[in-house]
Structure formats: structure tokens, C-alpha cells
Amino acid sequence: MSTLPEETAGTPSQTTILQAPGPRRRLHPAWIVAAVAFLALVGAAGFRAAPGVLMVPLQQEFGWSTTVLSAAVSINLVLFGLTAPFAAALMERFGIRAVTSTALVLIGMGSALTVLVNQSWQILLTWGLLIGLGTGSMALVFAATIANTWFTKNRGLVIGILTAGSAAGQLVFLPFIALLAQDPGWRQASLLIAAGALAVVPLVLKFLKNSPADVGVLPYGAEGPAIEEQAGSPAAAPEGAPRSNAAVRALQVLKRASRVRTFWALAAGFAICGATTNGLIGTHFIPSAHDHGMPETTAAGLLAVVGIFDIIGTIASGWLTDRFNPRVLLAVYYQFRGIGLLVLPLLLNADVQPSMIVFVVIYGLDWVATVPPTAAICRETFGADGSVVFGWVFAAHQLGAAAAAIAAGALRDATGHYTYAWLGAAAMCTIAAVISATIRRHHSSREAEPAAA
């Protein structure tokens, strides 16, 4: 047992007792928290699979253009991104459990209310505002916060596993959403998404603890020096300790990070990452395949395969991030993605050819493999601010996704096809690869501190 005194404003002294797991404890509580966080990400991921599947049925029923529906997705993606850094700070202020459960309720409400829409502005409200705020609070920064708070060992692997939760959600929901959208209809598919999000809330309230201090243990893999790091982090502040305003903290971190070149390099690369995943493939792959005569259920099945290999690729990326230079990994990931997008227009057909299967497998392995190395560079460069900085980098990811979603929809309406969107995205991936390869390696995790002076 170790005791750590911690001074807080207004209180002369407080004592937080952090006890290492006893010999009888077979499973560290961090792994239970990680498992519940994984399920929460699965439940929140249902909507990520929905727009591509539901776009055609909504167009057929209401006559809305691709641009209108793409605008709803874009609003969602913008809020998804801009909410993330504030969500990271809110988790430090109010706790991971409260923010996560609220986010899941917002996703459930937004998806359930979608069944009542009959005007285009209403889909902007449900798909855009409500679900955007909910998914933004459950963004990939949630995975980084869990890993940084509960683990000092295997952080890259944990981030990879949790990030794969979003892919698993796509895998679980997408085939059922596609089937329900055909018969009995898209409204039942929306209710399935709502049920998936709300079903996880009781588990979150019961098992998702805010910090190791809540259960009297150290983070997984922590030794003596890690005690101070854990007790000094905002996420692990003891009950009654003063905590800063979440919005102020998020903006202060952005101000410090914006003075560091690495932040802008990561933000630019991740914006391209978002454009080429959520913005293009996630939103427009199924409508594009439909343009070439492929049934929607078949195209949805291909995206589900992307989800399967996304799980494998992201976990493998986390493992690699713990062992290799994350900058090199990012450059390789982006370049392989660009090659895939370059050949995609040649692969789309009414039937599924072997070459399309190869594309789906490679793209799945690469889908969000960029997350663990990006989060690792944020942690290495910005130290205790790393999770919130990653939230801002993720905001760039979603802004890129939003721009790509609406731009691709507009190109489709203007030209009748998506070819220019795929080729433009391939070029952007090469740019991201070059930017990532040139990020400087920092020998200290405090680069941001001199800039803030």
C-alpha cells in the first residue's frame, strides 16, 4: 500500500490511497473498464453505419437530393469532431461515466426521433445535432482518455482495441440495418440503432469507473513513479478537489498546442484520414456501388467486411505502435490507403469481383489504424494534455470528413458519378503520408510547455 499526499486549494491536505492489486486479484479493474468502454463504443457506433444504407430509402420516400442528406451527415461529422475536445475536458471535470452515459442517451434519442421526420430540416436536427453531439462525446478521444487514465502499460494496444469497438459496432449493426431498411423499412432500422445505444447505458453506470483511485488501485502496469503521474492528472483528481471549467481547459490546451508544429501536422493528416474514411467510404460507398448496379445489401455486406478487418488492423496497429516509430506507421498507412482509392473506380461493378474483395480487406486493415500512432504522438509531445490535444486533432478528422461528405455529394449531383471524389481523395492521402513522415521526433513530452511560457 502506498500513500500519496496531495495539496488542494482550500484544503490543507488530502490523502488519496492507491493500493496495488493484491495477489488474489486475478483481473485488474482496468480491463473491466476497458471491456465496458469497448461495449459502449459498439453501442454508439450504430449510426456510423446508417447514413450510407438509409440515404437511398430516404431519397425514394421524400425526394431529397444527395446534397441535402450529405449536409445532414456533414453537420453530424462537424459536431462529432468539435465536441470531442470539450468531451475530453468534461470527462476530467464530471467523470467518464457521466459523460459517456449522457452521450449514449443523446444518440438513442436522435435515432429514435428520426422515425418522425417528414421535412429536410428535421433530418438535420436528428442526424446532425442530436446524434452529432452524442457521437462527439463518444469519439475516439474517449478511447485515448480510458487508455491514458487506466493504463501505463500497453496503452497503444488498448487504444487499438477500443478504437476497434467502433468497427465492431459497424460490423454488428450494418447487415441488420441494411435488411431492415429494405423490409420493413428505414424507420425500424433507426429504432434498432437507438436500442443499441440505450442498451449499453446500464453497464456504463454500473461498471465504468472514472479512475483507478475510485477502486483503490494503481493504473495497470504502474509502479512507484507512476503514482504521482496518476494522482496529479485531472482525470484522477480526488473527490472534493477543485476542477477547472471544461470549456476553458479545452481552449487553453488548444492555445498551447497551436504553437507547436507537430499539432498542425497531426491535424492536417487526420483531416485527410477523416475525409477518406467517414466522409467518403462510410457515407458514399453504398450509394456509389448502387450507381454501378450493385444491390444495397451486397454493398452493405462489403462494408461489414471492412469492419471485420478494421478490428484486426486497429488492434495490430496498437501493438505496432508500442514497438515502432508511429510517424513511419502513419506514412505507410496513408500511402496504402491512397493506392486503394486510386484503383477503386476501376473495381466498382454490379457484381463482386475478387479484386473488390482485396480492396475491402486492405482498406479495412487500414481504416482507423491511424488512431493508435496519432494518439501516441499526442501523448509523447503534449504529456498530460495529450488526451485533450487528441480531441482537437480528432476535431480536424471530423471536419475533413464533413467537407468530404458534402463535397462528394455535390460532385455526384453535378457529374452523375463519384470518380473525381475517389481520385481527389487518393491524392490527399499521398499528402498525408508526406506530412506524417516529416513530423519531428521529440525527446521530451513537454514540448508544449515552453510555447506556453
Coordinates of C-alpha atoms in Angstrom, one line a residue:
M1 CA 0.0 0.0 0.0
S2 CA 1.3 3.5 -0.8
T3 CA 0.0 6.8 0.4
L4 CA 0.3 10.0 -1.6
P5 CA -0.4 13.4 -0.1
E6 CA -1.9 15.9 -2.4
E7 CA -2.4 19.6 -1.7
T8 CA -5.6 21.2 -3.0
A9 CA -6.9 24.8 -2.8
G10 CA -8.9 25.4 0.3
T11 CA -7.9 22.2 1.9
P12 CA -4.5 22.0 3.7
S13 CA -4.0 18.3 2.9
Q14 CA -5.8 15.4 1.3
T15 CA -4.7 11.8 1.2
T16 CA -5.5 9.6 -1.7
I17 CA -4.8 5.9 -1.1
L18 CA -3.8 4.0 -4.2
Q19 CA -3.3 0.3 -3.5
A20 CA -1.7 -2.1 -5.9
P21 CA -3.9 -5.2 -6.7
G22 CA -3.4 -7.9 -4.1
P23 CA -2.1 -11.3 -5.0
R24 CA -5.6 -12.7 -5.0
R25 CA -6.8 -10.3 -7.7
R26 CA -6.8 -12.2 -11.0
L27 CA -8.1 -9.4 -13.2
H28 CA -7.0 -5.8 -12.9
P29 CA -10.1 -3.4 -12.8
A30 CA -8.6 -1.6 -15.7
W31 CA -9.5 -4.5 -18.0
I32 CA -13.1 -4.5 -16.8
V33 CA -13.3 -0.7 -17.5
A34 CA -11.8 -1.3 -21.0
A35 CA -14.3 -4.1 -21.7
V36 CA -17.3 -1.8 -20.8
A37 CA -15.8 1.0 -22.8
F38 CA -15.5 -1.3 -25.8
L39 CA -19.2 -2.2 -25.5
A40 CA -20.1 1.5 -25.1
L41 CA -18.2 2.2 -28.4
V42 CA -20.0 -0.6 -30.1
G43 CA -23.4 0.7 -29.0
A44 CA -22.5 4.3 -30.1
A45 CA -21.2 3.1 -33.5
G46 CA -24.6 2.0 -34.8
F47 CA -25.3 5.4 -36.5
R48 CA -21.8 5.3 -38.2
A49 CA -23.2 2.5 -40.4
A50 CA -26.5 4.1 -41.0
P51 CA -26.2 7.1 -43.5
G52 CA -24.9 5.1 -46.4
V53 CA -27.6 2.5 -46.0
L54 CA -30.5 4.9 -45.3
M55 CA -29.7 7.5 -47.9
V56 CA -31.3 5.8 -50.8
P57 CA -34.6 4.9 -48.9
L58 CA -34.9 8.4 -47.7
Q59 CA -34.4 9.8 -51.2
Q60 CA -37.0 7.4 -52.6
E61 CA -39.6 8.3 -49.9
F62 CA -39.1 12.1 -49.6
G63 CA -37.3 13.0 -52.9
W64 CA -34.5 14.7 -51.1
S65 CA -31.2 15.2 -53.0
T66 CA -27.9 13.6 -52.2
T67 CA -26.6 17.1 -51.3
V68 CA -29.3 17.6 -48.6
L69 CA -28.7 14.2 -47.0
S70 CA -24.9 14.8 -47.2
A71 CA -25.4 18.1 -45.4
A72 CA -27.1 16.3 -42.5
V73 CA -24.2 13.9 -42.3
S74 CA -21.7 16.8 -42.5
I75 CA -23.4 18.6 -39.6
N76 CA -23.2 15.3 -37.7
L77 CA -19.5 15.0 -38.5
V78 CA -18.7 18.6 -37.6
L79 CA -20.3 18.3 -34.2
F80 CA -18.8 14.8 -33.8
G81 CA -15.4 16.4 -34.2
L82 CA -15.9 19.8 -32.4
T83 CA -17.5 18.1 -29.4
A84 CA -14.6 15.8 -28.9
P85 CA -12.0 18.1 -27.2
F86 CA -14.7 19.5 -24.9
A87 CA -15.9 16.0 -24.1
A88 CA -12.3 15.1 -23.1
A89 CA -12.3 18.1 -20.7
L90 CA -15.8 17.3 -19.5
M91 CA -14.7 13.7 -18.6
E92 CA -11.9 15.3 -16.5
R93 CA -14.5 17.6 -14.9
F94 CA -17.5 15.4 -14.3
G95 CA -16.1 11.9 -14.8
I96 CA -16.0 9.4 -17.7
R97 CA -19.2 7.6 -16.6
A98 CA -21.5 10.6 -16.6
V99 CA -20.3 12.0 -19.9
T100 CA -20.5 8.5 -21.6
S101 CA -24.0 7.7 -20.4
T102 CA -25.3 11.1 -21.4
A103 CA -23.8 10.7 -24.9
L104 CA -25.4 7.3 -25.4
V105 CA -28.8 8.7 -24.4
L106 CA -28.4 11.6 -26.9
I107 CA -27.6 9.0 -29.7
G108 CA -30.6 6.9 -28.7
M109 CA -32.9 10.0 -28.7
G110 CA -31.7 11.3 -32.0
S111 CA -32.0 8.0 -33.8
A112 CA -35.5 7.3 -32.3
L113 CA -36.8 10.7 -33.2
T114 CA -35.7 10.2 -36.8
V115 CA -38.7 8.0 -37.4
L116 CA -40.9 11.1 -37.1
V117 CA -39.2 13.3 -39.7
N118 CA -41.1 14.5 -42.8
Q119 CA -39.1 17.7 -43.6
S120 CA -35.5 18.0 -44.6
W121 CA -34.7 20.4 -41.7
Q122 CA -35.8 17.7 -39.3
I123 CA -33.2 15.2 -40.5
L124 CA -30.6 18.0 -40.0
L125 CA -31.8 18.2 -36.4
T126 CA -31.8 14.4 -35.6
W127 CA -28.9 13.1 -37.7
G128 CA -27.0 16.3 -37.4
L129 CA -27.5 18.0 -34.0
L130 CA -28.5 15.3 -31.5
I131 CA -26.6 12.4 -32.8
G132 CA -23.6 14.6 -33.7
L133 CA -23.4 15.8 -30.0
G134 CA -23.8 12.3 -28.7
T135 CA -21.3 10.6 -31.0
G136 CA -18.8 13.5 -30.5
S137 CA -18.9 12.8 -26.8
M138 CA -18.2 9.2 -27.6
A139 CA -15.5 9.9 -30.1
L140 CA -12.1 8.3 -30.3
V141 CA -10.9 10.7 -27.7
F142 CA -12.9 8.5 -25.3
A143 CA -10.6 5.6 -26.1
A144 CA -7.5 7.8 -25.5
T145 CA -8.9 9.0 -22.2
I146 CA -9.6 5.5 -21.0
A147 CA -6.1 4.3 -22.0
N148 CA -4.3 7.3 -20.5
T149 CA -6.2 7.2 -17.2
W150 CA -6.3 3.4 -16.6
F151 CA -3.1 2.1 -18.2
T152 CA 0.6 2.9 -18.1
K153 CA 1.5 -0.3 -19.9
N154 CA 0.1 -1.5 -23.3
R155 CA -1.6 1.9 -23.9
G156 CA -1.2 1.6 -27.7
L157 CA -2.8 -1.9 -27.7
V158 CA -5.7 -0.7 -25.5
I159 CA -6.3 2.3 -27.8
G160 CA -6.3 -0.1 -30.7
I161 CA -8.8 -2.4 -29.1
L162 CA -11.1 0.4 -28.1
T163 CA -10.9 2.0 -31.4
A164 CA -11.9 -1.3 -32.9
G165 CA -15.1 -1.0 -30.9
S166 CA -16.4 1.4 -33.5
A167 CA -15.6 -1.0 -36.2
A168 CA -17.3 -3.8 -34.3
G169 CA -20.3 -1.6 -34.0
Q170 CA -20.4 -1.2 -37.8
L171 CA -19.9 -4.9 -38.1
V172 CA -22.8 -5.7 -35.7
F173 CA -25.3 -3.2 -37.0
L174 CA -24.7 -2.8 -40.7
P175 CA -26.1 -6.0 -42.0
F176 CA -29.3 -5.7 -39.9
I177 CA -29.7 -2.0 -40.8
A178 CA -29.5 -2.9 -44.5
L179 CA -32.0 -5.7 -44.1
L180 CA -34.5 -3.7 -42.1
A181 CA -34.1 -0.7 -44.5
Q182 CA -35.4 -3.0 -47.3
D183 CA -38.2 -4.7 -45.3
P184 CA -40.0 -3.5 -43.2
G185 CA -38.3 -0.1 -43.7
W186 CA -35.8 2.5 -42.7
R187 CA -37.7 3.6 -39.6
Q188 CA -37.3 0.2 -38.0
A189 CA -33.6 0.4 -38.8
S190 CA -33.4 3.7 -36.9
L191 CA -35.1 2.2 -33.9
L192 CA -32.5 -0.6 -33.9
I193 CA -29.7 2.0 -33.7
A194 CA -31.5 3.7 -30.8
A195 CA -31.9 0.4 -28.9
G196 CA -28.3 -0.5 -29.4
A197 CA -27.1 2.8 -27.8
L198 CA -29.5 2.7 -24.9
A199 CA -28.9 -0.9 -24.1
V200 CA -25.3 -0.1 -23.0
V201 CA -26.2 2.7 -20.6
P202 CA -26.9 0.4 -17.5
L203 CA -23.5 -1.3 -18.0
V204 CA -21.8 2.1 -18.2
L205 CA -23.5 3.3 -15.0
K206 CA -22.6 0.1 -13.1
F207 CA -19.1 -0.7 -14.2
L208 CA -17.4 2.2 -15.9
K209 CA -15.4 3.7 -13.1
N210 CA -13.8 7.2 -13.5
S211 CA -10.3 6.4 -12.4
P212 CA -8.2 3.8 -10.6
A213 CA -8.4 5.9 -7.4
D214 CA -12.1 5.1 -7.3
V215 CA -11.4 1.5 -6.6
G216 CA -8.2 2.0 -4.7
V217 CA -5.7 0.7 -7.2
L218 CA -2.9 2.0 -9.5
P219 CA -3.3 2.1 -13.3
Y220 CA -2.5 -1.2 -15.0
G221 CA 1.3 -1.6 -15.2
A222 CA 2.1 1.4 -12.9
E223 CA 5.0 1.3 -10.5
G224 CA 6.2 3.8 -7.9
P225 CA 6.9 6.8 -10.2
A226 CA 3.5 6.3 -11.9
I227 CA 1.7 7.0 -8.7
E228 CA 2.5 10.7 -8.9
E229 CA 1.5 10.9 -12.6
Q230 CA -1.8 9.3 -11.8
A231 CA -2.7 11.3 -8.8
G232 CA -1.6 14.5 -10.5
S233 CA -3.8 14.0 -13.6
P234 CA -7.1 15.9 -13.8
A235 CA -9.0 12.7 -14.5
A236 CA -7.8 11.2 -11.3
A237 CA -8.4 14.1 -9.0
P238 CA -9.9 13.0 -5.7
E239 CA -13.4 13.8 -4.7
G240 CA -13.8 17.4 -3.5
A241 CA -10.7 18.7 -5.3
P242 CA -11.3 21.8 -7.3
R243 CA -11.5 21.2 -11.1
S244 CA -11.2 23.7 -13.9
N245 CA -14.0 24.7 -16.2
A246 CA -14.1 22.1 -19.0
A247 CA -14.5 24.6 -21.9
V248 CA -11.8 26.8 -20.5
R249 CA -9.4 23.9 -20.2
A250 CA -10.1 22.7 -23.7
L251 CA -9.5 26.1 -25.2
Q252 CA -6.3 26.7 -23.1
V253 CA -4.9 23.3 -24.3
L254 CA -5.7 24.3 -27.9
K255 CA -3.9 27.7 -27.4
R256 CA -0.8 25.9 -26.2
A257 CA -0.9 23.1 -28.8
S258 CA -1.5 25.6 -31.7
R259 CA 2.1 26.9 -31.0
V260 CA 3.6 23.5 -31.7
R261 CA 4.3 22.5 -35.3
T262 CA 3.5 18.8 -34.5
F263 CA -0.1 19.7 -33.7
W264 CA -0.7 21.1 -37.1
A265 CA 0.9 18.2 -38.9
L266 CA -1.2 15.7 -36.9
A267 CA -4.4 17.8 -37.5
A268 CA -3.7 18.0 -41.3
G269 CA -3.0 14.3 -41.6
F270 CA -6.1 13.4 -39.5
A271 CA -8.3 15.7 -41.5
I272 CA -7.4 13.7 -44.6
C273 CA -7.9 10.5 -42.6
G274 CA -11.5 11.6 -41.8
A275 CA -12.2 12.7 -45.4
T276 CA -11.1 9.3 -46.8
T277 CA -13.0 7.1 -44.2
N278 CA -16.2 8.5 -42.6
G279 CA -16.6 11.3 -45.2
L280 CA -16.2 9.2 -48.4
I281 CA -16.3 5.5 -47.9
G282 CA -18.5 5.5 -44.9
T283 CA -21.1 7.9 -46.4
H284 CA -20.9 7.3 -50.1
F285 CA -19.6 3.8 -50.8
I286 CA -23.0 2.2 -50.8
P287 CA -24.7 4.9 -53.0
S288 CA -21.7 4.7 -55.4
A289 CA -22.0 0.9 -55.6
H290 CA -25.7 1.3 -56.2
D291 CA -24.9 3.6 -59.1
H292 CA -23.0 0.7 -60.6
G293 CA -25.9 -1.7 -60.2
M294 CA -24.8 -3.4 -57.0
P295 CA -27.6 -4.2 -54.6
E296 CA -27.5 -2.2 -51.3
T297 CA -27.4 -5.3 -49.2
T298 CA -24.4 -6.5 -51.1
A299 CA -22.6 -3.2 -50.7
A300 CA -23.5 -3.1 -47.0
G301 CA -22.0 -6.6 -46.7
L302 CA -18.8 -5.3 -48.2
L303 CA -18.7 -2.5 -45.6
A304 CA -19.3 -5.1 -42.9
V305 CA -16.2 -6.9 -44.1
V306 CA -14.3 -3.6 -43.9
G307 CA -15.5 -3.6 -40.2
I308 CA -14.1 -7.1 -39.6
F309 CA -10.7 -6.3 -40.9
D310 CA -10.8 -2.9 -39.3
I311 CA -10.8 -4.7 -35.9
I312 CA -7.8 -6.8 -36.9
G313 CA -5.9 -3.8 -38.4
T314 CA -6.5 -1.4 -35.5
I315 CA -5.5 -3.9 -32.8
A316 CA -2.4 -4.8 -34.8
S317 CA -1.7 -1.1 -35.2
G318 CA -1.9 -0.6 -31.4
W319 CA 0.6 -3.5 -31.0
L320 CA 2.9 -2.0 -33.6
T321 CA 2.7 1.5 -32.0
D322 CA 4.1 0.1 -28.8
R323 CA 7.1 -1.1 -30.7
F324 CA 7.8 1.1 -33.7
N325 CA 8.1 4.7 -34.7
P326 CA 4.5 6.0 -35.0
R327 CA 5.4 8.5 -37.7
V328 CA 6.6 5.8 -40.0
L329 CA 3.4 3.8 -39.4
L330 CA 1.3 6.8 -40.2
A331 CA 3.1 7.4 -43.5
V332 CA 2.7 3.8 -44.6
Y333 CA -1.0 3.7 -43.6
Y334 CA -1.9 6.8 -45.6
Q335 CA 0.0 5.8 -48.7
F336 CA -1.6 2.3 -48.8
R337 CA -5.0 4.0 -48.4
G338 CA -4.3 6.3 -51.3
I339 CA -3.4 3.4 -53.6
G340 CA -6.7 1.7 -52.7
L341 CA -8.7 4.8 -53.5
L342 CA -6.8 5.3 -56.8
V343 CA -8.0 2.0 -58.1
L344 CA -11.5 1.9 -56.6
P345 CA -13.2 3.5 -59.6
L346 CA -12.0 0.5 -61.7
L347 CA -13.3 -2.0 -59.2
L348 CA -16.9 -0.9 -58.7
N349 CA -19.3 -3.2 -60.6
A350 CA -22.7 -4.7 -60.3
D351 CA -21.1 -8.0 -59.2
V352 CA -18.5 -8.5 -56.5
Q353 CA -15.2 -9.4 -58.2
P354 CA -12.1 -10.8 -56.4
S355 CA -10.3 -7.5 -56.9
M356 CA -13.0 -5.8 -54.8
I357 CA -12.6 -8.3 -52.0
V358 CA -8.9 -7.5 -52.0
F359 CA -9.7 -3.7 -51.8
V360 CA -12.1 -4.3 -48.9
V361 CA -9.6 -6.3 -46.9
I362 CA -6.8 -3.8 -47.4
Y363 CA -9.0 -0.8 -46.8
G364 CA -10.4 -2.5 -43.7
L365 CA -7.0 -3.2 -42.2
D366 CA -6.1 0.5 -42.8
W367 CA -9.5 2.1 -41.8
V368 CA -8.6 3.6 -38.4
A369 CA -5.2 2.0 -38.0
T370 CA -4.0 5.7 -37.9
V371 CA -5.6 6.2 -34.4
P372 CA -3.0 4.5 -32.1
P373 CA 0.1 6.1 -33.6
T374 CA -1.6 9.6 -33.7
A375 CA -2.7 9.3 -30.0
A376 CA 0.8 8.1 -29.1
I377 CA 2.4 11.2 -30.8
C378 CA 0.0 13.4 -28.9
R379 CA 0.9 11.8 -25.6
E380 CA 4.6 11.9 -26.3
T381 CA 4.6 15.6 -27.4
F382 CA 2.0 17.1 -25.0
G383 CA 2.2 15.0 -21.9
A384 CA -0.7 15.4 -19.5
D385 CA -2.6 17.5 -22.1
G386 CA -2.3 14.6 -24.6
S387 CA -5.9 13.4 -24.4
V388 CA -7.4 16.9 -24.9
V389 CA -4.9 17.6 -27.7
F390 CA -6.0 14.4 -29.4
G391 CA -9.6 15.6 -29.1
W392 CA -8.7 18.7 -31.1
V393 CA -6.8 16.6 -33.6
F394 CA -9.9 14.4 -33.9
A395 CA -11.9 17.5 -34.5
A396 CA -9.8 18.1 -37.6
H397 CA -10.5 14.5 -38.6
Q398 CA -14.3 15.1 -38.5
L399 CA -14.1 18.5 -40.2
G400 CA -12.2 16.8 -43.0
A401 CA -14.9 14.1 -43.0
A402 CA -17.7 16.6 -43.1
A403 CA -16.1 18.5 -46.0
A404 CA -15.6 15.3 -48.0
A405 CA -19.1 14.1 -47.3
I406 CA -20.8 17.2 -48.7
A407 CA -18.3 17.7 -51.5
A408 CA -18.7 14.2 -52.7
G409 CA -22.5 14.5 -52.6
A410 CA -22.3 17.7 -54.6
L411 CA -19.9 16.1 -57.2
R412 CA -22.3 13.2 -57.5
D413 CA -25.3 15.5 -58.2
A414 CA -23.2 17.6 -60.7
T415 CA -21.5 14.8 -62.6
G416 CA -23.6 11.7 -62.0
H417 CA -20.7 9.7 -60.5
Y418 CA -18.1 9.7 -57.7
T419 CA -15.0 9.2 -59.8
Y420 CA -13.5 12.6 -59.1
A421 CA -14.1 12.2 -55.4
W422 CA -12.2 8.9 -55.2
L423 CA -9.2 10.3 -57.3
G424 CA -9.0 13.5 -55.3
A425 CA -9.0 11.5 -52.0
A426 CA -6.2 9.3 -53.3
A427 CA -4.1 12.5 -53.9
M428 CA -4.8 13.8 -50.4
C429 CA -3.6 10.5 -48.9
T430 CA -0.2 11.0 -50.5
I431 CA 0.0 14.4 -49.0
A432 CA -0.9 13.0 -45.6
A433 CA 1.9 10.4 -45.9
V434 CA 4.5 13.0 -46.6
I435 CA 3.3 15.2 -43.7
S436 CA 3.4 12.3 -41.3
A437 CA 6.9 11.1 -42.3
T438 CA 8.3 14.6 -41.7
I439 CA 6.9 15.0 -38.1
R440 CA 9.9 15.6 -35.8
R441 CA 10.6 13.1 -33.0
H442 CA 10.5 14.8 -29.6
H443 CA 12.7 13.5 -26.8
S444 CA 10.5 15.2 -24.2
S445 CA 6.8 15.0 -23.6
R446 CA 6.8 18.7 -22.6
E447 CA 7.3 20.4 -25.9
A448 CA 4.2 22.4 -25.3
E449 CA 5.4 24.0 -22.0
P450 CA 8.0 26.4 -23.5
A451 CA 5.4 27.5 -26.0
A452 CA 3.0 28.3 -23.2
A453 CA 5.6 30.4 -21.3

